[in-house]
Amino acid sequence: MRWDGNTLPATAIIDDLSRKPPVATIGSAWKLVTDAVMGGVSQGVMAREEVAGRCAIRVLGDVNLENNGGFVQASLDLSPTDHVVDASGWDGIAIDVCGNGEVYNVHLRTDYLQRSWQSYRQDFTAYPDWRTVVLRFSAFAPYRTDIPLDTHRLKRVGLVAIGRAFRCDLAIGGLRYIRDDAHGCNHRENINRPKVVLRSQAI
């Protein structure tokens, strides 16, 4: 990976929920963002709690399309500073998720994107049991931008309930970068076998 004064090299673990909430392993804090920032009326809450036997960041809410809204998001800056992250040595990210069977999005942002609605997007299904979703960088689609995804310049990741009116119930049990030549990541979704049980704690 290349490195310069404004870029940090990505380490494998983004968050394994080992730090006091809402702080992620990398040192930045998880944030809940809804469409209220643009006049929408969607509502959500985020808490650290035990879900199906393991510690998780759980996002609950109702996505509402009124007032041109329609999203509830848990977002995380990929650096605790203003630096961008160079993830070009990795092939994608893997997220341990559990949910209510709905389809959610992962949004990536780089420092090249100037407008809040621009991102690179890929969707996944959060099933009612814990699974690891593998999302390769090559499969992220640009949204309202013509700039290709540059993994040398990653800024933020968001897990988003978006685009239709529905009940959001999404638990995040871990987040990390992956390589295709490691961890046997040959499938888009794999069952996550290890479980960590911690006492519930509100963020």
PDB file of C-alpha atoms in Angstrom:
ATOM      1  CA  MET A   1       0.000   0.000   0.000  1.00  0.00           C
ATOM      2  CA  ARG A   2       1.183   3.499  -0.686  1.00  0.00           C
ATOM      3  CA  TRP A   3       1.338   5.970   2.174  1.00  0.00           C
ATOM      4  CA  ASP A   4       1.663   9.735   2.342  1.00  0.00           C
ATOM      5  CA  GLY A   5       1.148  12.368   4.990  1.00  0.00           C
ATOM      6  CA  ASN A   6      -2.588  12.555   4.341  1.00  0.00           C
ATOM      7  CA  THR A   7      -3.292   8.845   3.952  1.00  0.00           C
ATOM      8  CA  LEU A   8      -3.315   6.039   6.506  1.00  0.00           C
ATOM      9  CA  PRO A   9      -2.828   2.398   5.502  1.00  0.00           C
ATOM     10  CA  ALA A  10      -5.845   0.229   6.292  1.00  0.00           C
ATOM     11  CA  THR A  11      -5.462  -2.417   8.975  1.00  0.00           C
ATOM     12  CA  ALA A  12      -7.490  -5.627   8.768  1.00  0.00           C
ATOM     13  CA  ILE A  13      -9.927  -4.952  11.609  1.00  0.00           C
ATOM     14  CA  ILE A  14     -12.296  -2.004  11.317  1.00  0.00           C
ATOM     15  CA  ASP A  15     -14.405  -2.903  14.343  1.00  0.00           C
ATOM     16  CA  ASP A  16     -14.545  -6.052  16.443  1.00  0.00           C
ATOM     17  CA  LEU A  17     -16.606  -4.315  19.167  1.00  0.00           C
ATOM     18  CA  SER A  18     -13.771  -4.627  21.684  1.00  0.00           C
ATOM     19  CA  ARG A  19     -13.782  -0.948  22.696  1.00  0.00           C
ATOM     20  CA  LYS A  20     -16.208   1.016  24.837  1.00  0.00           C
ATOM     21  CA  PRO A  21     -19.227   2.004  22.707  1.00  0.00           C
ATOM     22  CA  PRO A  22     -19.724   3.807  20.448  1.00  0.00           C
ATOM     23  CA  VAL A  23     -15.972   3.793  19.668  1.00  0.00           C
ATOM     24  CA  ALA A  24     -14.849   1.314  17.003  1.00  0.00           C
ATOM     25  CA  THR A  25     -11.572  -0.596  17.082  1.00  0.00           C
ATOM     26  CA  ILE A  26     -10.011   1.936  14.692  1.00  0.00           C
ATOM     27  CA  GLY A  27     -10.774   4.784  17.112  1.00  0.00           C
ATOM     28  CA  SER A  28     -13.605   6.620  15.382  1.00  0.00           C
ATOM     29  CA  ALA A  29     -17.190   6.519  16.663  1.00  0.00           C
ATOM     30  CA  TRP A  30     -20.312   5.026  15.149  1.00  0.00           C
ATOM     31  CA  LYS A  31     -23.004   7.608  14.425  1.00  0.00           C
ATOM     32  CA  LEU A  32     -26.710   7.292  13.713  1.00  0.00           C
ATOM     33  CA  VAL A  33     -27.893   9.489  10.852  1.00  0.00           C
ATOM     34  CA  THR A  34     -31.452   9.748   9.519  1.00  0.00           C
ATOM     35  CA  ASP A  35     -33.116  11.726   6.762  1.00  0.00           C
ATOM     36  CA  ALA A  36     -34.061  14.334   9.394  1.00  0.00           C
ATOM     37  CA  VAL A  37     -30.853  16.110   8.316  1.00  0.00           C
ATOM     38  CA  MET A  38     -32.650  16.892   5.021  1.00  0.00           C
ATOM     39  CA  GLY A  39     -36.176  17.370   6.341  1.00  0.00           C
ATOM     40  CA  GLY A  40     -37.335  13.755   6.339  1.00  0.00           C
ATOM     41  CA  VAL A  41     -39.254  12.034   9.118  1.00  0.00           C
ATOM     42  CA  SER A  42     -37.610   8.595   9.340  1.00  0.00           C
ATOM     43  CA  GLN A  43     -36.731   7.627  12.900  1.00  0.00           C
ATOM     44  CA  GLY A  44     -34.093   5.336  14.377  1.00  0.00           C
ATOM     45  CA  VAL A  45     -32.084   4.416  17.448  1.00  0.00           C
ATOM     46  CA  MET A  46     -28.703   2.728  17.801  1.00  0.00           C
ATOM     47  CA  ALA A  47     -27.500   0.749  20.817  1.00  0.00           C
ATOM     48  CA  ARG A  48     -24.857  -1.781  21.841  1.00  0.00           C
ATOM     49  CA  GLU A  49     -26.649  -4.926  22.939  1.00  0.00           C
ATOM     50  CA  GLU A  50     -26.621  -8.700  22.723  1.00  0.00           C
ATOM     51  CA  VAL A  51     -28.366 -10.082  19.635  1.00  0.00           C
ATOM     52  CA  ALA A  52     -28.783 -13.814  19.035  1.00  0.00           C
ATOM     53  CA  GLY A  53     -25.992 -14.639  21.451  1.00  0.00           C
ATOM     54  CA  ARG A  54     -23.340 -12.103  20.501  1.00  0.00           C
ATOM     55  CA  CYS A  55     -22.469  -8.480  21.108  1.00  0.00           C
ATOM     56  CA  ALA A  56     -23.671  -6.148  18.370  1.00  0.00           C
ATOM     57  CA  ILE A  57     -24.408  -2.628  17.290  1.00  0.00           C
ATOM     58  CA  ARG A  58     -28.148  -2.725  16.686  1.00  0.00           C
ATOM     59  CA  VAL A  59     -30.032  -0.194  14.576  1.00  0.00           C
ATOM     60  CA  LEU A  60     -33.804  -0.072  14.944  1.00  0.00           C
ATOM     61  CA  GLY A  61     -36.102   2.327  13.164  1.00  0.00           C
ATOM     62  CA  ASP A  62     -38.779   3.108  10.646  1.00  0.00           C
ATOM     63  CA  VAL A  63     -37.873   4.301   7.163  1.00  0.00           C
ATOM     64  CA  ASN A  64     -40.435   6.836   5.922  1.00  0.00           C
ATOM     65  CA  LEU A  65     -40.545   8.302   2.417  1.00  0.00           C
ATOM     66  CA  GLU A  66     -42.439  11.470   3.361  1.00  0.00           C
ATOM     67  CA  ASN A  67     -40.815  14.880   2.738  1.00  0.00           C
ATOM     68  CA  ASN A  68     -38.459  13.305   0.180  1.00  0.00           C
ATOM     69  CA  GLY A  69     -36.784  11.281   2.905  1.00  0.00           C
ATOM     70  CA  GLY A  70     -36.166   7.593   3.193  1.00  0.00           C
ATOM     71  CA  PHE A  71     -33.122   6.399   5.173  1.00  0.00           C
ATOM     72  CA  VAL A  72     -31.707   5.403   8.546  1.00  0.00           C
ATOM     73  CA  GLN A  73     -27.935   4.912   8.644  1.00  0.00           C
ATOM     74  CA  ALA A  74     -25.175   3.756  10.980  1.00  0.00           C
ATOM     75  CA  SER A  75     -21.997   5.427   9.715  1.00  0.00           C
ATOM     76  CA  LEU A  76     -18.338   5.160  10.667  1.00  0.00           C
ATOM     77  CA  ASP A  77     -15.369   7.268   9.604  1.00  0.00           C
ATOM     78  CA  LEU A  78     -12.604   4.886   8.549  1.00  0.00           C
ATOM     79  CA  SER A  79      -9.975   7.019  10.280  1.00  0.00           C
ATOM     80  CA  PRO A  80     -10.221   8.743  13.685  1.00  0.00           C
ATOM     81  CA  THR A  81      -8.512  11.772  12.133  1.00  0.00           C
ATOM     82  CA  ASP A  82      -9.127  13.759   8.956  1.00  0.00           C
ATOM     83  CA  HIS A  83      -6.889  11.361   7.035  1.00  0.00           C
ATOM     84  CA  VAL A  84      -8.235   9.123   4.307  1.00  0.00           C
ATOM     85  CA  VAL A  85      -7.542   5.399   4.347  1.00  0.00           C
ATOM     86  CA  ASP A  86      -5.640   3.464   1.702  1.00  0.00           C
ATOM     87  CA  ALA A  87      -7.441   0.129   1.358  1.00  0.00           C
ATOM     88  CA  SER A  88      -6.003  -0.682  -2.076  1.00  0.00           C
ATOM     89  CA  GLY A  89      -4.215  -3.719  -0.654  1.00  0.00           C
ATOM     90  CA  TRP A  90      -7.565  -5.322   0.160  1.00  0.00           C
ATOM     91  CA  ASP A  91     -10.276  -6.757  -2.095  1.00  0.00           C
ATOM     92  CA  GLY A  92     -13.299  -5.693  -0.078  1.00  0.00           C
ATOM     93  CA  ILE A  93     -14.948  -5.738   3.306  1.00  0.00           C
ATOM     94  CA  ALA A  94     -16.699  -8.424   5.328  1.00  0.00           C
ATOM     95  CA  ILE A  95     -19.488  -7.575   7.757  1.00  0.00           C
ATOM     96  CA  ASP A  96     -21.072  -9.867  10.344  1.00  0.00           C
ATOM     97  CA  VAL A  97     -24.793  -9.103  10.274  1.00  0.00           C
ATOM     98  CA  CYS A  98     -28.092 -10.340  11.652  1.00  0.00           C
ATOM     99  CA  GLY A  99     -31.484  -8.803  10.956  1.00  0.00           C
ATOM    100  CA  ASN A 100     -35.102  -9.095   9.967  1.00  0.00           C
ATOM    101  CA  GLY A 101     -34.695 -10.518   6.476  1.00  0.00           C
ATOM    102  CA  GLU A 102     -34.725  -7.100   4.774  1.00  0.00           C
ATOM    103  CA  VAL A 103     -32.323  -5.789   2.126  1.00  0.00           C
ATOM    104  CA  TYR A 104     -29.887  -3.098   3.303  1.00  0.00           C
ATOM    105  CA  ASN A 105     -27.140  -1.089   1.641  1.00  0.00           C
ATOM    106  CA  VAL A 106     -23.482  -0.486   2.337  1.00  0.00           C
ATOM    107  CA  HIS A 107     -22.318   2.959   1.220  1.00  0.00           C
ATOM    108  CA  LEU A 108     -18.651   3.882   0.810  1.00  0.00           C
ATOM    109  CA  ARG A 109     -17.395   7.437   0.491  1.00  0.00           C
ATOM    110  CA  THR A 110     -14.040   8.857  -0.551  1.00  0.00           C
ATOM    111  CA  ASP A 111     -12.674  12.366  -0.138  1.00  0.00           C
ATOM    112  CA  TYR A 112     -13.313  12.972  -3.841  1.00  0.00           C
ATOM    113  CA  LEU A 113     -17.077  13.095  -3.253  1.00  0.00           C
ATOM    114  CA  GLN A 114     -18.298  16.592  -2.436  1.00  0.00           C
ATOM    115  CA  ARG A 115     -22.049  16.116  -2.028  1.00  0.00           C
ATOM    116  CA  SER A 116     -23.683  14.222   0.830  1.00  0.00           C
ATOM    117  CA  TRP A 117     -25.867  12.057  -1.442  1.00  0.00           C
ATOM    118  CA  GLN A 118     -22.935  10.732  -3.489  1.00  0.00           C
ATOM    119  CA  SER A 119     -21.530   7.311  -2.626  1.00  0.00           C
ATOM    120  CA  TYR A 120     -20.578   3.846  -3.874  1.00  0.00           C
ATOM    121  CA  ARG A 121     -23.258   1.294  -3.077  1.00  0.00           C
ATOM    122  CA  GLN A 122     -23.840  -2.407  -2.734  1.00  0.00           C
ATOM    123  CA  ASP A 123     -26.752  -4.222  -1.099  1.00  0.00           C
ATOM    124  CA  PHE A 124     -27.072  -7.290   1.084  1.00  0.00           C
ATOM    125  CA  THR A 125     -29.755  -9.208   2.962  1.00  0.00           C
ATOM    126  CA  ALA A 126     -29.644  -9.360   6.770  1.00  0.00           C
ATOM    127  CA  TYR A 127     -31.073 -12.766   7.660  1.00  0.00           C
ATOM    128  CA  PRO A 128     -32.411 -13.651  11.140  1.00  0.00           C
ATOM    129  CA  ASP A 129     -29.232 -15.612  11.942  1.00  0.00           C
ATOM    130  CA  TRP A 130     -25.655 -14.354  12.049  1.00  0.00           C
ATOM    131  CA  ARG A 131     -23.917 -14.420   8.674  1.00  0.00           C
ATOM    132  CA  THR A 132     -20.811 -12.860   7.194  1.00  0.00           C
ATOM    133  CA  VAL A 133     -21.522 -10.775   4.113  1.00  0.00           C
ATOM    134  CA  VAL A 134     -18.544 -10.337   1.778  1.00  0.00           C
ATOM    135  CA  LEU A 135     -18.671  -7.161  -0.319  1.00  0.00           C
ATOM    136  CA  ARG A 136     -15.912  -6.773  -2.886  1.00  0.00           C
ATOM    137  CA  PHE A 137     -14.837  -3.288  -3.864  1.00  0.00           C
ATOM    138  CA  SER A 138     -15.210  -4.198  -7.543  1.00  0.00           C
ATOM    139  CA  ALA A 139     -18.968  -4.705  -7.052  1.00  0.00           C
ATOM    140  CA  PHE A 140     -19.704  -1.281  -5.543  1.00  0.00           C
ATOM    141  CA  ALA A 141     -21.691   0.897  -7.947  1.00  0.00           C
ATOM    142  CA  PRO A 142     -21.231   4.680  -8.100  1.00  0.00           C
ATOM    143  CA  TYR A 143     -24.314   6.675  -7.123  1.00  0.00           C
ATOM    144  CA  ARG A 144     -24.762  10.179  -8.557  1.00  0.00           C
ATOM    145  CA  THR A 145     -21.098  10.483  -9.432  1.00  0.00           C
ATOM    146  CA  ASP A 146     -18.975   9.732 -12.474  1.00  0.00           C
ATOM    147  CA  ILE A 147     -15.828   9.326 -10.373  1.00  0.00           C
ATOM    148  CA  PRO A 148     -14.700   5.685 -10.125  1.00  0.00           C
ATOM    149  CA  LEU A 149     -14.227   4.242  -6.653  1.00  0.00           C
ATOM    150  CA  ASP A 150     -10.635   4.882  -5.544  1.00  0.00           C
ATOM    151  CA  THR A 151      -9.826   2.557  -2.650  1.00  0.00           C
ATOM    152  CA  HIS A 152      -6.672   4.576  -1.956  1.00  0.00           C
ATOM    153  CA  ARG A 153      -8.933   7.366  -0.667  1.00  0.00           C
ATOM    154  CA  LEU A 154     -11.655   5.804   1.510  1.00  0.00           C
ATOM    155  CA  LYS A 155     -13.282   8.112   4.010  1.00  0.00           C
ATOM    156  CA  ARG A 156     -16.442   6.544   5.477  1.00  0.00           C
ATOM    157  CA  VAL A 157     -18.628   3.440   5.503  1.00  0.00           C
ATOM    158  CA  GLY A 158     -22.356   3.418   6.188  1.00  0.00           C
ATOM    159  CA  LEU A 159     -24.843   0.600   6.701  1.00  0.00           C
ATOM    160  CA  VAL A 160     -28.146   1.956   5.485  1.00  0.00           C
ATOM    161  CA  ALA A 161     -31.846   1.147   5.511  1.00  0.00           C
ATOM    162  CA  ILE A 162     -32.979   3.119   2.482  1.00  0.00           C
ATOM    163  CA  GLY A 163     -35.293   3.607  -0.448  1.00  0.00           C
ATOM    164  CA  ARG A 164     -38.637   2.235   0.702  1.00  0.00           C
ATOM    165  CA  ALA A 165     -40.906   2.393   3.725  1.00  0.00           C
ATOM    166  CA  PHE A 166     -40.075  -0.491   6.069  1.00  0.00           C
ATOM    167  CA  ARG A 167     -39.076  -1.443   9.595  1.00  0.00           C
ATOM    168  CA  CYS A 168     -35.307  -1.448  10.111  1.00  0.00           C
ATOM    169  CA  ASP A 169     -33.751  -4.021  12.456  1.00  0.00           C
ATOM    170  CA  LEU A 170     -30.070  -4.537  11.687  1.00  0.00           C
ATOM    171  CA  ALA A 171     -27.353  -5.868  13.999  1.00  0.00           C
ATOM    172  CA  ILE A 172     -23.649  -5.425  13.187  1.00  0.00           C
ATOM    173  CA  GLY A 173     -21.286  -7.855  14.888  1.00  0.00           C
ATOM    174  CA  GLY A 174     -17.991  -6.958  13.216  1.00  0.00           C
ATOM    175  CA  LEU A 175     -16.437  -5.259  10.218  1.00  0.00           C
ATOM    176  CA  ARG A 176     -13.089  -5.881   8.527  1.00  0.00           C
ATOM    177  CA  TYR A 177     -11.165  -5.701   5.259  1.00  0.00           C
ATOM    178  CA  ILE A 178     -10.643  -8.943   3.343  1.00  0.00           C
ATOM    179  CA  ARG A 179      -8.440 -10.365   0.599  1.00  0.00           C
ATOM    180  CA  ASP A 180      -9.615 -13.056  -1.768  1.00  0.00           C
ATOM    181  CA  ASP A 181      -6.396 -15.024  -1.216  1.00  0.00           C
ATOM    182  CA  ALA A 182      -7.035 -15.134   2.532  1.00  0.00           C
ATOM    183  CA  HIS A 183      -9.874 -16.320   4.784  1.00  0.00           C
ATOM    184  CA  GLY A 184     -11.318 -18.461   1.959  1.00  0.00           C
ATOM    185  CA  CYS A 185     -13.664 -15.696   0.801  1.00  0.00           C
ATOM    186  CA  ASN A 186     -15.051 -17.328  -2.309  1.00  0.00           C
ATOM    187  CA  HIS A 187     -18.733 -16.629  -1.677  1.00  0.00           C
ATOM    188  CA  ARG A 188     -20.718 -13.456  -1.252  1.00  0.00           C
ATOM    189  CA  GLU A 189     -22.264 -14.716   1.982  1.00  0.00           C
ATOM    190  CA  ASN A 190     -20.896 -17.209   4.468  1.00  0.00           C
ATOM    191  CA  ILE A 191     -22.215 -18.384   7.805  1.00  0.00           C
ATOM    192  CA  ASN A 192     -20.298 -16.738  10.641  1.00  0.00           C
ATOM    193  CA  ARG A 193     -19.444 -19.444  13.172  1.00  0.00           C
ATOM    194  CA  PRO A 194     -17.513 -17.751  16.040  1.00  0.00           C
ATOM    195  CA  LYS A 195     -19.689 -16.097  18.645  1.00  0.00           C
ATOM    196  CA  VAL A 196     -18.767 -13.578  21.301  1.00  0.00           C
ATOM    197  CA  VAL A 197     -21.128 -12.954  24.187  1.00  0.00           C
ATOM    198  CA  LEU A 198     -20.878  -9.680  26.113  1.00  0.00           C
ATOM    199  CA  ARG A 199     -23.259  -7.920  28.452  1.00  0.00           C
ATOM    200  CA  SER A 200     -25.669  -5.534  26.738  1.00  0.00           C
ATOM    201  CA  GLN A 201     -24.727  -1.884  26.988  1.00  0.00           C
ATOM    202  CA  ALA A 202     -26.457   1.122  25.470  1.00  0.00           C
ATOM    203  CA  ILE A 203     -24.428   3.423  23.240  1.00  0.00           C
TER     204      ILE A 203
END
